[in-house]
PDB file of C-alpha atoms in Angstrom:
ATOM      1  CA  MET A   1      -5.956  52.381  -8.939  1.00 44.00           C
ATOM      2  CA  ASN A   2      -7.558  50.454  -5.513  1.00 44.00           C
ATOM      3  CA  GLY A   3      -7.904  47.349  -8.171  1.00 46.00           C
ATOM      4  CA  VAL A   4      -4.417  47.807  -8.964  1.00 38.00           C
ATOM      5  CA  PHE A   5      -3.366  47.280  -5.106  1.00 38.00           C
ATOM      6  CA  SER A   6      -5.446  45.023  -5.036  1.00 42.00           C
ATOM      7  CA  LEU A   7      -4.024  42.805  -7.670  1.00 39.00           C
ATOM      8  CA  LEU A   8      -0.637  43.099  -6.319  1.00 39.00           C
ATOM      9  CA  ALA A   9      -1.796  42.230  -2.774  1.00 43.00           C
ATOM     10  CA  GLY A  10      -2.863  39.199  -4.151  1.00 44.00           C
ATOM     11  CA  ALA A  11       0.470  38.282  -5.961  1.00 41.00           C
ATOM     12  CA  ALA A  12       1.867  39.080  -3.502  1.00 41.00           C
ATOM     13  CA  LEU A  13       0.143  36.217  -1.433  1.00 41.00           C
ATOM     14  CA  ALA A  14      -0.417  34.005  -3.819  1.00 40.00           C
ATOM     15  CA  LEU A  15       4.355  33.944  -3.672  1.00 37.00           C
ATOM     16  CA  THR A  16       3.785  32.825  -0.431  1.00 39.00           C
ATOM     17  CA  LEU A  17       2.186  30.458  -0.408  1.00 43.00           C
ATOM     18  CA  VAL A  18       4.883  29.836  -3.594  1.00 42.00           C
ATOM     19  CA  PRO A  19       6.911  26.151  -1.437  1.00 44.00           C
ATOM     20  CA  ALA A  20      10.975  27.464  -1.820  1.00 45.00           C
ATOM     21  CA  SER A  21      12.682  27.397  -4.909  1.00 45.00           C
ATOM     22  CA  ALA A  22      15.716  25.242  -5.813  1.00 41.00           C
ATOM     23  CA  ASP A  23      17.842  28.222  -5.360  1.00 44.00           C
ATOM     24  CA  GLU A  24      15.975  28.489  -1.770  1.00 60.00           C
ATOM     25  CA  VAL A  25      16.936  24.934  -0.533  1.00 65.00           C
ATOM     26  CA  ASP A  26      20.125  23.870   0.367  1.00 83.00           C
ATOM     27  CA  VAL A  27      19.782  20.374   0.595  1.00 90.00           C
ATOM     28  CA  SER A  28      23.191  19.153   1.675  1.00 88.00           C
ATOM     29  CA  LYS A  29      21.746  20.332   5.084  1.00 90.00           C
ATOM     30  CA  TYR A  30      19.594  18.215   5.158  1.00 96.00           C
ATOM     31  CA  PRO A  31      18.820  17.341   8.080  1.00 96.00           C
ATOM     32  CA  GLN A  32      19.608  20.406   9.939  1.00 92.00           C
ATOM     33  CA  SER A  33      17.577  19.092  12.781  1.00 94.00           C
ATOM     34  CA  GLN A  34      16.203  15.753  13.838  1.00 95.00           C
ATOM     35  CA  VAL A  35      13.322  13.832  11.367  1.00 98.00           C
ATOM     36  CA  ARG A  36      10.339  12.682  13.136  1.00 98.00           C
ATOM     37  CA  ILE A  37       8.794   9.244  11.351  1.00 98.00           C
ATOM     38  CA  VAL A  38       5.606   8.383  12.431  1.00 98.00           C
ATOM     39  CA  VAL A  39       3.568   5.489  11.921  1.00 96.00           C
ATOM     40  CA  THR A  40      -0.139   4.887  11.885  1.00 92.00           C
ATOM     41  CA  SER A  41      -0.353   1.218  13.974  1.00 86.00           C
ATOM     42  CA  ALA A  42       0.954  -0.646  16.897  1.00 84.00           C
ATOM     43  CA  ALA A  43       4.910  -1.250  17.951  1.00 84.00           C
ATOM     44  CA  GLY A  44       5.057  -3.981  16.240  1.00 78.00           C
ATOM     45  CA  ALA A  45       3.039  -4.155  12.710  1.00 79.00           C
ATOM     46  CA  SER A  46       4.462  -5.003   9.611  1.00 81.00           C
ATOM     47  CA  ALA A  47       4.873  -0.970   8.644  1.00 89.00           C
ATOM     48  CA  ASP A  48       6.745  -0.155  12.213  1.00 91.00           C
ATOM     49  CA  ALA A  49       9.351  -3.314  11.845  1.00 89.00           C
ATOM     50  CA  LEU A  50       9.862  -1.533   7.948  1.00 93.00           C
ATOM     51  CA  THR A  51      10.034   1.581   9.583  1.00 96.00           C
ATOM     52  CA  ARG A  52      12.433   0.525  12.636  1.00 96.00           C
ATOM     53  CA  THR A  53      14.663  -0.761  10.396  1.00 96.00           C
ATOM     54  CA  VAL A  54      14.956   1.744   7.373  1.00 98.00           C
ATOM     55  CA  ALA A  55      14.928   4.463  10.081  1.00 98.00           C
ATOM     56  CA  ARG A  56      18.251   2.548  11.435  1.00 98.00           C
ATOM     57  CA  GLU A  57      20.120   3.269   7.854  1.00 98.00           C
ATOM     58  CA  LEU A  58      19.563   6.601   7.556  1.00 98.00           C
ATOM     59  CA  GLY A  59      20.655   7.506  10.797  1.00 97.00           C
ATOM     60  CA  LYS A  60      23.784   6.785   9.406  1.00 97.00           C
ATOM     61  CA  ILE A  61      23.325   8.417   6.122  1.00 97.00           C
ATOM     62  CA  TRP A  62      22.642  11.775   8.278  1.00 97.00           C
ATOM     63  CA  GLY A  63      24.338  11.067  11.273  1.00 96.00           C
ATOM     64  CA  LYS A  64      21.686  12.010  13.803  1.00 95.00           C
ATOM     65  CA  ASP A  65      18.835   9.250  14.124  1.00 96.00           C
ATOM     66  CA  PRO A  66      15.636   9.296  13.511  1.00 98.00           C
ATOM     67  CA  ILE A  67      12.472   9.595  15.993  1.00 98.00           C
ATOM     68  CA  VAL A  68      10.255   6.659  15.099  1.00 98.00           C
ATOM     69  CA  GLU A  69       7.010   7.747  16.714  1.00 97.00           C
ATOM     70  CA  ASN A  70       3.548   6.175  16.605  1.00 95.00           C
ATOM     71  CA  VAL A  71       0.299   7.829  16.281  1.00 94.00           C
ATOM     72  CA  ALA A  72      -2.606   4.983  15.309  1.00 88.00           C
ATOM     73  CA  GLY A  73      -5.744   5.080  15.615  1.00 87.00           C
ATOM     74  CA  SER A  74      -8.776   6.869  13.283  1.00 88.00           C
ATOM     75  CA  ASN A  75      -7.151   3.755  10.460  1.00 86.00           C
ATOM     76  CA  GLY A  76      -4.438   5.533  10.426  1.00 91.00           C
ATOM     77  CA  ASN A  77      -5.541   8.688   9.274  1.00 95.00           C
ATOM     78  CA  ILE A  78      -4.563  10.521  12.848  1.00 96.00           C
ATOM     79  CA  GLY A  79      -1.496   9.485  11.454  1.00 96.00           C
ATOM     80  CA  LEU A  80      -1.633  10.443   7.226  1.00 97.00           C
ATOM     81  CA  GLU A  81      -3.029  13.785   8.326  1.00 97.00           C
ATOM     82  CA  GLN A  82      -0.339  14.599  10.723  1.00 97.00           C
ATOM     83  CA  ILE A  83       2.050  14.621   8.325  1.00 98.00           C
ATOM     84  CA  ALA A  84      -0.463  16.590   5.413  1.00 97.00           C
ATOM     85  CA  GLN A  85      -1.169  19.398   7.527  1.00 96.00           C
ATOM     86  CA  GLY A  86       2.487  19.455   8.731  1.00 96.00           C
ATOM     87  CA  LYS A  87       5.074  22.000   7.655  1.00 96.00           C
ATOM     88  CA  PRO A  88       6.911  20.872   4.915  1.00 96.00           C
ATOM     89  CA  ASP A  89       9.995  21.371   5.959  1.00 96.00           C
ATOM     90  CA  GLY A  90      10.428  17.462   5.321  1.00 97.00           C
ATOM     91  CA  LEU A  91      11.356  17.178   9.193  1.00 97.00           C
ATOM     92  CA  SER A  92       8.308  15.288   9.129  1.00 98.00           C
ATOM     93  CA  ILE A  93       7.239  11.933   7.698  1.00 98.00           C
ATOM     94  CA  VAL A  94       4.539   9.255   7.522  1.00 98.00           C
ATOM     95  CA  VAL A  95       4.029   5.387   6.788  1.00 97.00           C
ATOM     96  CA  GLY A  96       1.743   4.610   5.238  1.00 94.00           C
ATOM     97  CA  GLY A  97       0.434   2.959   1.357  1.00 92.00           C
ATOM     98  CA  ASP A  98      -1.991   2.063  -0.235  1.00 92.00           C
ATOM     99  CA  LYS A  99      -3.870   2.508   2.881  1.00 91.00           C
ATOM    100  CA  VAL A 100      -3.393   6.293   1.570  1.00 96.00           C
ATOM    101  CA  PRO A 101      -5.788   5.312  -1.666  1.00 96.00           C
ATOM    102  CA  LEU A 102      -7.924   3.518   0.842  1.00 94.00           C
ATOM    103  CA  ASN A 103      -8.652   6.165   2.988  1.00 94.00           C
ATOM    104  CA  ALA A 104      -9.190   9.047   1.084  1.00 96.00           C
ATOM    105  CA  ILE A 105     -11.783   6.844   0.186  1.00 95.00           C
ATOM    106  CA  PHE A 106     -13.312   5.316   2.419  1.00 93.00           C
ATOM    107  CA  PHE A 107     -13.303   8.800   5.294  1.00 94.00           C
ATOM    108  CA  GLY A 108     -12.837  11.177   2.934  1.00 90.00           C
ATOM    109  CA  PRO A 109     -15.418  13.536   3.466  1.00 90.00           C
ATOM    110  CA  GLU A 110     -14.614  13.369   7.095  1.00 93.00           C
ATOM    111  CA  LEU A 111     -11.033  14.238   6.965  1.00 95.00           C
ATOM    112  CA  LYS A 112      -9.501  17.301   7.706  1.00 94.00           C
ATOM    113  CA  SER A 113      -7.266  17.013   4.771  1.00 95.00           C
ATOM    114  CA  ASP A 114      -7.347  15.400   1.120  1.00 97.00           C
ATOM    115  CA  LEU A 115      -4.895  12.537   1.543  1.00 97.00           C
ATOM    116  CA  ILE A 116      -4.217  12.219  -2.450  1.00 97.00           C
ATOM    117  CA  LYS A 117      -3.825  16.454  -3.205  1.00 97.00           C
ATOM    118  CA  ASP A 118      -2.388  16.731   0.584  1.00 98.00           C
ATOM    119  CA  LEU A 119       0.672  14.127   0.732  1.00 98.00           C
ATOM    120  CA  SER A 120       3.713  13.499  -1.498  1.00 98.00           C
ATOM    121  CA  THR A 121       5.302  10.341  -1.790  1.00 98.00           C
ATOM    122  CA  VAL A 122       9.459   9.848  -1.267  1.00 98.00           C
ATOM    123  CA  THR A 123       9.153   6.616  -1.671  1.00 98.00           C
ATOM    124  CA  LYS A 124       7.062   3.418  -2.581  1.00 98.00           C
ATOM    125  CA  ALA A 125       9.558   1.475  -0.608  1.00 98.00           C
ATOM    126  CA  VAL A 126       8.919  -2.264  -0.034  1.00 95.00           C
ATOM    127  CA  SER A 127       4.952  -4.579  -1.992  1.00 91.00           C
ATOM    128  CA  ASN A 128       4.218  -7.438  -0.927  1.00 85.00           C
ATOM    129  CA  PRO A 129       1.965  -9.893  -3.919  1.00 86.00           C
ATOM    130  CA  GLN A 130      -1.414 -11.466  -2.782  1.00 90.00           C
ATOM    131  CA  ILE A 131      -1.632 -14.674  -3.492  1.00 94.00           C
ATOM    132  CA  LEU A 132      -5.166 -16.343  -4.331  1.00 96.00           C
ATOM    133  CA  VAL A 133      -5.628 -19.853  -2.645  1.00 97.00           C
ATOM    134  CA  VAL A 134      -7.790 -22.219  -1.892  1.00 98.00           C
ATOM    135  CA  ARG A 135      -8.641 -25.438  -0.116  1.00 98.00           C
ATOM    136  CA  PRO A 136      -6.719 -28.519  -2.470  1.00 97.00           C
ATOM    137  CA  SER A 137     -10.318 -30.251  -1.110  1.00 97.00           C
ATOM    138  CA  LEU A 138     -12.674 -27.680  -3.504  1.00 97.00           C
ATOM    139  CA  GLY A 139     -10.389 -29.812  -6.007  1.00 97.00           C
ATOM    140  CA  VAL A 140      -9.437 -27.356  -8.596  1.00 98.00           C
ATOM    141  CA  LYS A 141      -6.163 -26.109  -9.280  1.00 96.00           C
ATOM    142  CA  ASN A 142      -5.207 -23.517 -11.468  1.00 97.00           C
ATOM    143  CA  LEU A 143      -8.263 -20.687 -12.890  1.00 98.00           C
ATOM    144  CA  ASP A 144      -9.699 -21.156 -15.918  1.00 98.00           C
ATOM    145  CA  GLU A 145     -11.284 -24.544 -13.020  1.00 98.00           C
ATOM    146  CA  TYR A 146     -11.650 -22.357 -10.066  1.00 98.00           C
ATOM    147  CA  LEU A 147     -13.861 -19.706 -12.319  1.00 98.00           C
ATOM    148  CA  LYS A 148     -15.674 -22.352 -14.030  1.00 98.00           C
ATOM    149  CA  LEU A 149     -16.423 -24.364 -10.193  1.00 98.00           C
ATOM    150  CA  ALA A 150     -17.816 -20.017  -9.447  1.00 97.00           C
ATOM    151  CA  ARG A 151     -20.062 -20.536 -12.666  1.00 97.00           C
ATOM    152  CA  GLU A 152     -21.497 -23.554 -10.986  1.00 97.00           C
ATOM    153  CA  LYS A 153     -21.961 -22.490  -7.826  1.00 96.00           C
ATOM    154  CA  ASN A 154     -22.925 -19.521  -8.413  1.00 94.00           C
ATOM    155  CA  GLY A 155     -21.630 -17.011  -5.120  1.00 95.00           C
ATOM    156  CA  GLN A 156     -22.140 -20.092  -3.109  1.00 96.00           C
ATOM    157  CA  LEU A 157     -17.994 -20.201  -3.395  1.00 97.00           C
ATOM    158  CA  THR A 158     -17.281 -18.711   0.602  1.00 97.00           C
ATOM    159  CA  VAL A 159     -13.952 -16.428   0.411  1.00 96.00           C
ATOM    160  CA  GLY A 160     -12.882 -15.062   3.616  1.00 95.00           C
ATOM    161  CA  THR A 161     -11.594 -11.816   3.509  1.00 89.00           C
ATOM    162  CA  PRO A 162      -8.548 -10.816   5.907  1.00 82.00           C
ATOM    163  CA  SER A 163     -10.236  -7.146   6.622  1.00 77.00           C
ATOM    164  CA  ASN A 164     -13.438  -5.590   5.424  1.00 79.00           C
ATOM    165  CA  GLY A 165     -12.147  -2.728   2.270  1.00 83.00           C
ATOM    166  CA  GLY A 166      -9.234  -3.471   2.355  1.00 84.00           C
ATOM    167  CA  ALA A 167      -7.173  -5.137  -0.715  1.00 84.00           C
ATOM    168  CA  HIS A 168      -8.106  -8.230  -0.580  1.00 84.00           C
ATOM    169  CA  HIS A 169     -11.497  -8.491  -0.042  1.00 88.00           C
ATOM    170  CA  ILE A 170     -10.896  -5.504  -2.983  1.00 91.00           C
ATOM    171  CA  GLY A 171      -9.286  -7.540  -5.113  1.00 89.00           C
ATOM    172  CA  HIS A 172     -11.624 -10.175  -5.405  1.00 91.00           C
ATOM    173  CA  GLU A 173     -14.272  -8.521  -6.071  1.00 93.00           C
ATOM    174  CA  LEU A 174     -12.364  -6.833  -8.806  1.00 93.00           C
ATOM    175  CA  LEU A 175     -11.992 -10.873 -10.244  1.00 94.00           C
ATOM    176  CA  GLY A 176     -14.924 -11.209  -9.820  1.00 94.00           C
ATOM    177  CA  GLN A 177     -15.854  -7.950 -11.414  1.00 94.00           C
ATOM    178  CA  LEU A 178     -13.456  -8.227 -14.501  1.00 94.00           C
ATOM    179  CA  THR A 179     -14.712 -12.765 -14.774  1.00 95.00           C
ATOM    180  CA  GLY A 180     -18.778 -12.344 -14.790  1.00 95.00           C
ATOM    181  CA  THR A 181     -18.629 -14.669 -11.376  1.00 96.00           C
ATOM    182  CA  LYS A 182     -19.976 -14.001  -7.527  1.00 95.00           C
ATOM    183  CA  TYR A 183     -18.663 -15.003  -3.662  1.00 96.00           C
ATOM    184  CA  THR A 184     -19.694 -15.083  -0.772  1.00 95.00           C
ATOM    185  CA  PHE A 185     -17.815 -12.679   1.872  1.00 94.00           C
ATOM    186  CA  ILE A 186     -16.432 -13.895   5.291  1.00 93.00           C
ATOM    187  CA  PRO A 187     -15.145 -11.115   6.638  1.00 89.00           C
ATOM    188  CA  TYR A 188     -12.243 -11.651   9.235  1.00 89.00           C
ATOM    189  CA  LYS A 189     -10.392  -9.590  11.995  1.00 81.00           C
ATOM    190  CA  GLY A 190      -6.844 -10.651  10.278  1.00 80.00           C
ATOM    191  CA  GLY A 191      -5.746 -12.737   8.009  1.00 84.00           C
ATOM    192  CA  ALA A 192      -4.257 -15.617  10.925  1.00 86.00           C
ATOM    193  CA  PRO A 193      -8.662 -16.757  11.259  1.00 91.00           C
ATOM    194  CA  ALA A 194      -8.889 -16.329   7.868  1.00 92.00           C
ATOM    195  CA  VAL A 195      -5.846 -18.643   6.954  1.00 94.00           C
ATOM    196  CA  THR A 196      -7.264 -20.867   9.907  1.00 95.00           C
ATOM    197  CA  ASP A 197     -10.139 -21.545   8.766  1.00 96.00           C
ATOM    198  CA  LEU A 198      -9.548 -22.497   4.921  1.00 97.00           C
ATOM    199  CA  LEU A 199      -6.805 -24.856   6.394  1.00 97.00           C
ATOM    200  CA  GLY A 200      -9.470 -26.183   8.209  1.00 97.00           C
ATOM    201  CA  GLY A 201     -11.975 -26.190   5.708  1.00 97.00           C
ATOM    202  CA  HIS A 202     -14.713 -24.371   6.543  1.00 97.00           C
ATOM    203  CA  ILE A 203     -14.342 -21.732   3.981  1.00 98.00           C
ATOM    204  CA  ASP A 204     -13.139 -23.052   0.292  1.00 98.00           C
ATOM    205  CA  ALA A 205     -10.336 -19.743  -0.505  1.00 97.00           C
ATOM    206  CA  VAL A 206      -8.369 -16.870   0.535  1.00 96.00           C
ATOM    207  CA  ILE A 207      -6.993 -13.875  -1.704  1.00 93.00           C
ATOM    208  CA  ILE A 208      -3.957 -12.882   1.223  1.00 90.00           C
ATOM    209  CA  THR A 209      -1.062 -11.545   1.420  1.00 86.00           C
ATOM    210  CA  LEU A 210       1.903 -13.560  -0.279  1.00 86.00           C
ATOM    211  CA  ALA A 211       3.927 -14.102   2.453  1.00 81.00           C
ATOM    212  CA  ALA A 212       1.851 -15.364   5.210  1.00 85.00           C
ATOM    213  CA  VAL A 213       1.261 -18.483   3.007  1.00 91.00           C
ATOM    214  CA  THR A 214       4.192 -19.549   0.453  1.00 89.00           C
ATOM    215  CA  GLU A 215       4.894 -22.526   3.739  1.00 90.00           C
ATOM    216  CA  HIS A 216       1.708 -23.692   3.913  1.00 95.00           C
ATOM    217  CA  VAL A 217       2.012 -23.740  -0.153  1.00 96.00           C
ATOM    218  CA  ARG A 218       4.988 -25.314   0.059  1.00 93.00           C
ATOM    219  CA  ALA A 219       3.599 -27.856   2.059  1.00 96.00           C
ATOM    220  CA  GLY A 220       0.696 -28.971  -0.505  1.00 97.00           C
ATOM    221  CA  ARG A 221      -1.416 -27.291   3.122  1.00 98.00           C
ATOM    222  CA  LEU A 222      -2.859 -24.924   0.892  1.00 98.00           C
ATOM    223  CA  VAL A 223      -3.606 -25.190  -3.237  1.00 98.00           C
ATOM    224  CA  PRO A 224      -2.423 -21.421  -5.539  1.00 97.00           C
ATOM    225  CA  ILE A 225      -4.172 -20.348  -8.071  1.00 98.00           C
ATOM    226  CA  GLY A 226      -2.084 -17.318  -9.174  1.00 97.00           C
ATOM    227  CA  VAL A 227      -0.836 -14.144  -8.442  1.00 94.00           C
ATOM    228  CA  SER A 228      -2.062 -10.472  -8.430  1.00 92.00           C
ATOM    229  CA  THR A 229       1.613  -8.786  -9.832  1.00 89.00           C
ATOM    230  CA  ALA A 230       1.940  -8.174 -13.229  1.00 88.00           C
ATOM    231  CA  LYS A 231       5.506 -10.605 -12.390  1.00 88.00           C
ATOM    232  CA  ARG A 232       5.346 -13.686 -10.187  1.00 90.00           C
ATOM    233  CA  SER A 233       6.996 -14.555  -7.152  1.00 88.00           C
ATOM    234  CA  ALA A 234      10.153 -14.670  -6.947  1.00 81.00           C
ATOM    235  CA  ALA A 235       9.496 -17.803  -3.823  1.00 84.00           C
ATOM    236  CA  LEU A 236       6.162 -18.675  -6.059  1.00 90.00           C
ATOM    237  CA  PRO A 237       8.241 -19.061  -9.031  1.00 92.00           C
ATOM    238  CA  ASP A 238       6.056 -21.194 -10.843  1.00 95.00           C
ATOM    239  CA  VAL A 239       2.949 -19.799  -9.233  1.00 96.00           C
ATOM    240  CA  PRO A 240       0.866 -17.835 -12.530  1.00 97.00           C
ATOM    241  CA  THR A 241      -0.193 -14.602 -12.464  1.00 96.00           C
ATOM    242  CA  PHE A 242      -3.956 -13.670 -13.247  1.00 97.00           C
ATOM    243  CA  GLN A 243      -2.205 -11.530 -16.180  1.00 96.00           C
ATOM    244  CA  GLU A 244      -0.830 -14.810 -17.162  1.00 97.00           C
ATOM    245  CA  GLN A 245      -3.913 -16.778 -17.209  1.00 97.00           C
ATOM    246  CA  GLY A 246      -5.822 -14.566 -19.403  1.00 96.00           C
ATOM    247  CA  VAL A 247      -7.337 -12.029 -16.623  1.00 95.00           C
ATOM    248  CA  LYS A 248      -5.357  -9.047 -18.285  1.00 90.00           C
ATOM    249  CA  ASP A 249      -6.449  -6.093 -15.904  1.00 85.00           C
ATOM    250  CA  PHE A 250      -5.906  -7.465 -12.838  1.00 90.00           C
ATOM    251  CA  ASN A 251      -2.682  -5.693 -10.617  1.00 87.00           C
ATOM    252  CA  ILE A 252      -3.486  -6.035  -6.903  1.00 87.00           C
ATOM    253  CA  GLU A 253      -0.610  -5.157  -4.977  1.00 86.00           C
ATOM    254  CA  THR A 254      -0.406  -4.441  -1.469  1.00 88.00           C
ATOM    255  CA  TRP A 255       2.399  -2.215  -0.278  1.00 94.00           C
ATOM    256  CA  GLN A 256       4.384   0.624   1.750  1.00 95.00           C
ATOM    257  CA  GLY A 257       5.928   3.729   1.374  1.00 97.00           C
ATOM    258  CA  PHE A 258       7.235   6.677   3.049  1.00 98.00           C
ATOM    259  CA  PHE A 259       4.897  10.210   2.776  1.00 98.00           C
ATOM    260  CA  VAL A 260       5.933  14.141   3.142  1.00 98.00           C
ATOM    261  CA  SER A 261       3.137  16.523   3.457  1.00 98.00           C
ATOM    262  CA  ALA A 262       2.642  17.828  -0.962  1.00 98.00           C
ATOM    263  CA  LYS A 263       4.735  21.100   0.091  1.00 97.00           C
ATOM    264  CA  THR A 264       7.387  20.156   1.252  1.00 97.00           C
ATOM    265  CA  PRO A 265       9.720  21.901  -1.950  1.00 97.00           C
ATOM    266  CA  ARG A 266      10.522  19.147  -4.872  1.00 96.00           C
ATOM    267  CA  PRO A 267      14.201  19.502  -4.379  1.00 97.00           C
ATOM    268  CA  LEU A 268      14.007  18.639  -0.533  1.00 97.00           C
ATOM    269  CA  VAL A 269      11.381  15.591  -1.920  1.00 98.00           C
ATOM    270  CA  GLU A 270      14.185  13.803  -4.717  1.00 98.00           C
ATOM    271  CA  LYS A 271      16.891  14.925  -1.770  1.00 98.00           C
ATOM    272  CA  ILE A 272      15.095  12.347   0.348  1.00 98.00           C
ATOM    273  CA  ASN A 273      13.646  10.070  -1.585  1.00 98.00           C
ATOM    274  CA  ARG A 274      17.798   9.703  -3.005  1.00 98.00           C
ATOM    275  CA  ASP A 275      18.774   9.133   1.027  1.00 98.00           C
ATOM    276  CA  PHE A 276      15.657   6.743   1.612  1.00 98.00           C
ATOM    277  CA  VAL A 277      16.345   4.101  -1.423  1.00 98.00           C
ATOM    278  CA  ALA A 278      20.500   4.023  -0.492  1.00 98.00           C
ATOM    279  CA  ALA A 279      19.165   2.649   3.002  1.00 98.00           C
ATOM    280  CA  LEU A 280      16.112   0.309   1.045  1.00 98.00           C
ATOM    281  CA  ASN A 281      18.950  -1.570  -0.987  1.00 98.00           C
ATOM    282  CA  ALA A 282      21.078  -1.491   1.935  1.00 98.00           C
ATOM    283  CA  PRO A 283      23.054  -5.137   2.127  1.00 97.00           C
ATOM    284  CA  GLU A 284      21.964  -5.426   5.482  1.00 97.00           C
ATOM    285  CA  VAL A 285      18.977  -4.474   5.345  1.00 97.00           C
ATOM    286  CA  LYS A 286      17.182  -5.307   1.843  1.00 95.00           C
ATOM    287  CA  SER A 287      18.220  -9.117   2.875  1.00 92.00           C
ATOM    288  CA  PHE A 288      16.532  -8.386   5.688  1.00 90.00           C
ATOM    289  CA  LEU A 289      13.096  -7.519   4.450  1.00 90.00           C
ATOM    290  CA  GLU A 290      13.389  -9.665   1.462  1.00 86.00           C
ATOM    291  CA  GLY A 291      13.456 -11.971   4.964  1.00 79.00           C
ATOM    292  CA  GLN A 292      10.236 -10.446   5.884  1.00 77.00           C
ATOM    293  CA  GLY A 293       8.714 -11.734   2.429  1.00 71.00           C
ATOM    294  CA  PHE A 294       8.839  -7.569   1.253  1.00 84.00           C
ATOM    295  CA  ALA A 295       9.026  -6.799  -2.463  1.00 88.00           C
ATOM    296  CA  VAL A 296      12.087  -4.222  -1.922  1.00 94.00           C
ATOM    297  CA  VAL A 297      11.084  -1.824  -4.659  1.00 96.00           C
ATOM    298  CA  ALA A 298      12.413   2.300  -3.373  1.00 98.00           C
ATOM    299  CA  SER A 299      11.418   3.912  -6.597  1.00 98.00           C
ATOM    300  CA  SER A 300      10.965   7.119  -7.284  1.00 98.00           C
ATOM    301  CA  ALA A 301       9.489   9.981  -5.734  1.00 98.00           C
ATOM    302  CA  GLU A 302       6.951   9.922  -9.354  1.00 98.00           C
ATOM    303  CA  GLU A 303       6.361   6.181  -9.501  1.00 97.00           C
ATOM    304  CA  GLY A 304       5.053   6.333  -6.233  1.00 97.00           C
ATOM    305  CA  ASP A 305       2.764   9.310  -6.479  1.00 97.00           C
ATOM    306  CA  ALA A 306       1.348   7.393  -9.874  1.00 96.00           C
ATOM    307  CA  THR A 307       1.012   4.341  -7.918  1.00 95.00           C
ATOM    308  CA  VAL A 308      -1.445   6.199  -5.253  1.00 97.00           C
ATOM    309  CA  ARG A 309      -3.207   7.345  -8.510  1.00 96.00           C
ATOM    310  CA  ARG A 310      -3.489   4.218 -10.148  1.00 92.00           C
ATOM    311  CA  ASP A 311      -4.657   2.325  -6.680  1.00 93.00           C
ATOM    312  CA  PHE A 312      -7.335   5.407  -6.149  1.00 95.00           C
ATOM    313  CA  GLU A 313      -8.676   4.974  -9.623  1.00 94.00           C
ATOM    314  CA  ASN A 314      -8.814   1.774  -9.119  1.00 90.00           C
ATOM    315  CA  TYR A 315     -10.504   0.702  -6.012  1.00 92.00           C
ATOM    316  CA  SER A 316     -12.701   3.717  -6.660  1.00 95.00           C
ATOM    317  CA  ARG A 317     -14.220   1.458  -9.457  1.00 92.00           C
ATOM    318  CA  VAL A 318     -14.096  -1.693  -7.806  1.00 92.00           C
ATOM    319  CA  ILE A 319     -15.864  -0.021  -4.289  1.00 93.00           C
ATOM    320  CA  LYS A 320     -18.107   2.174  -6.158  1.00 93.00           C
ATOM    321  CA  ALA A 321     -19.598  -0.961  -8.231  1.00 91.00           C
ATOM    322  CA  ALA A 322     -19.513  -3.328  -5.060  1.00 88.00           C
ATOM    323  CA  ASN A 323     -21.266  -1.180  -3.056  1.00 90.00           C
ATOM    324  CA  ILE A 324     -18.079  -2.047   0.074  1.00 87.00           C
ATOM    325  CA  LYS A 325     -18.904  -0.272   3.032  1.00 83.00           C
ATOM    326  CA  LEU A 326     -16.663  -0.245   6.479  1.00 78.00           C
ATOM    327  CA  ASP A 327     -18.084  -1.946   9.344  1.00 65.00           C
TER     328      ASP A 327
END
């Protein structure tokens, strides 16, 4: 009998851990109280601008404005973990993106949460293609010429990385792994100083967010070599992708999206997704974000989760092979 009671007790406990079913979640009433959206960076950063723009539109949809709260620190992990460990009621949301899989890789053992398992994507909101640009005096105009020079220099080409261990750094490491080329990486505290040194001829190349160098490319101050995503950018439609130029497995982007606790009932996640997609696609919001250099994606929750898994697997492989460590 004790065994039977133990089984019954275990079953009862398991039931308490299962998220509410669709019948128990009245999504039509969401949000029943004020929503809090956490930004894991300081006010004024791109994620902050994205969040506040979307939040204003969500206020129109919900009839009440969400609170936007900046919770910076620990490379964004403080804010991410607040939501990962928070109540699964959809009232606490965090803006993240490629930082989620990267932080899971670099900080995983130090965190109280498994960011991959404990967060669910509401939507992949926006993306930014990366672009490889070089100084004009380097004398190369396409990827074949760039790779040929890299092989001749045998690791002496200097590549600026806006952050050590970021998507830009990983992108160039991946290029090297896929093409058998080597580089000398110069880490910078942000994209602006890396571009400044490239314009000044102090380094040879940078892979960076396309929006950061679009005007320099148009003005001829920098030479574009390739776009990192599977499709060309509308901002620079004449610049071919790496895949078009023969590097078939190259696909790197920085992106931002919104996340909730993974225990949030699926019907509620889908309701929040519909609201975020509507806000992102509102004409004024989309126009503003595209003017800031974002590509509005407004994906389904499932597509967002798939992007997280893809980045985690791909970045883990590159980081391990290159033995990348954060400073």
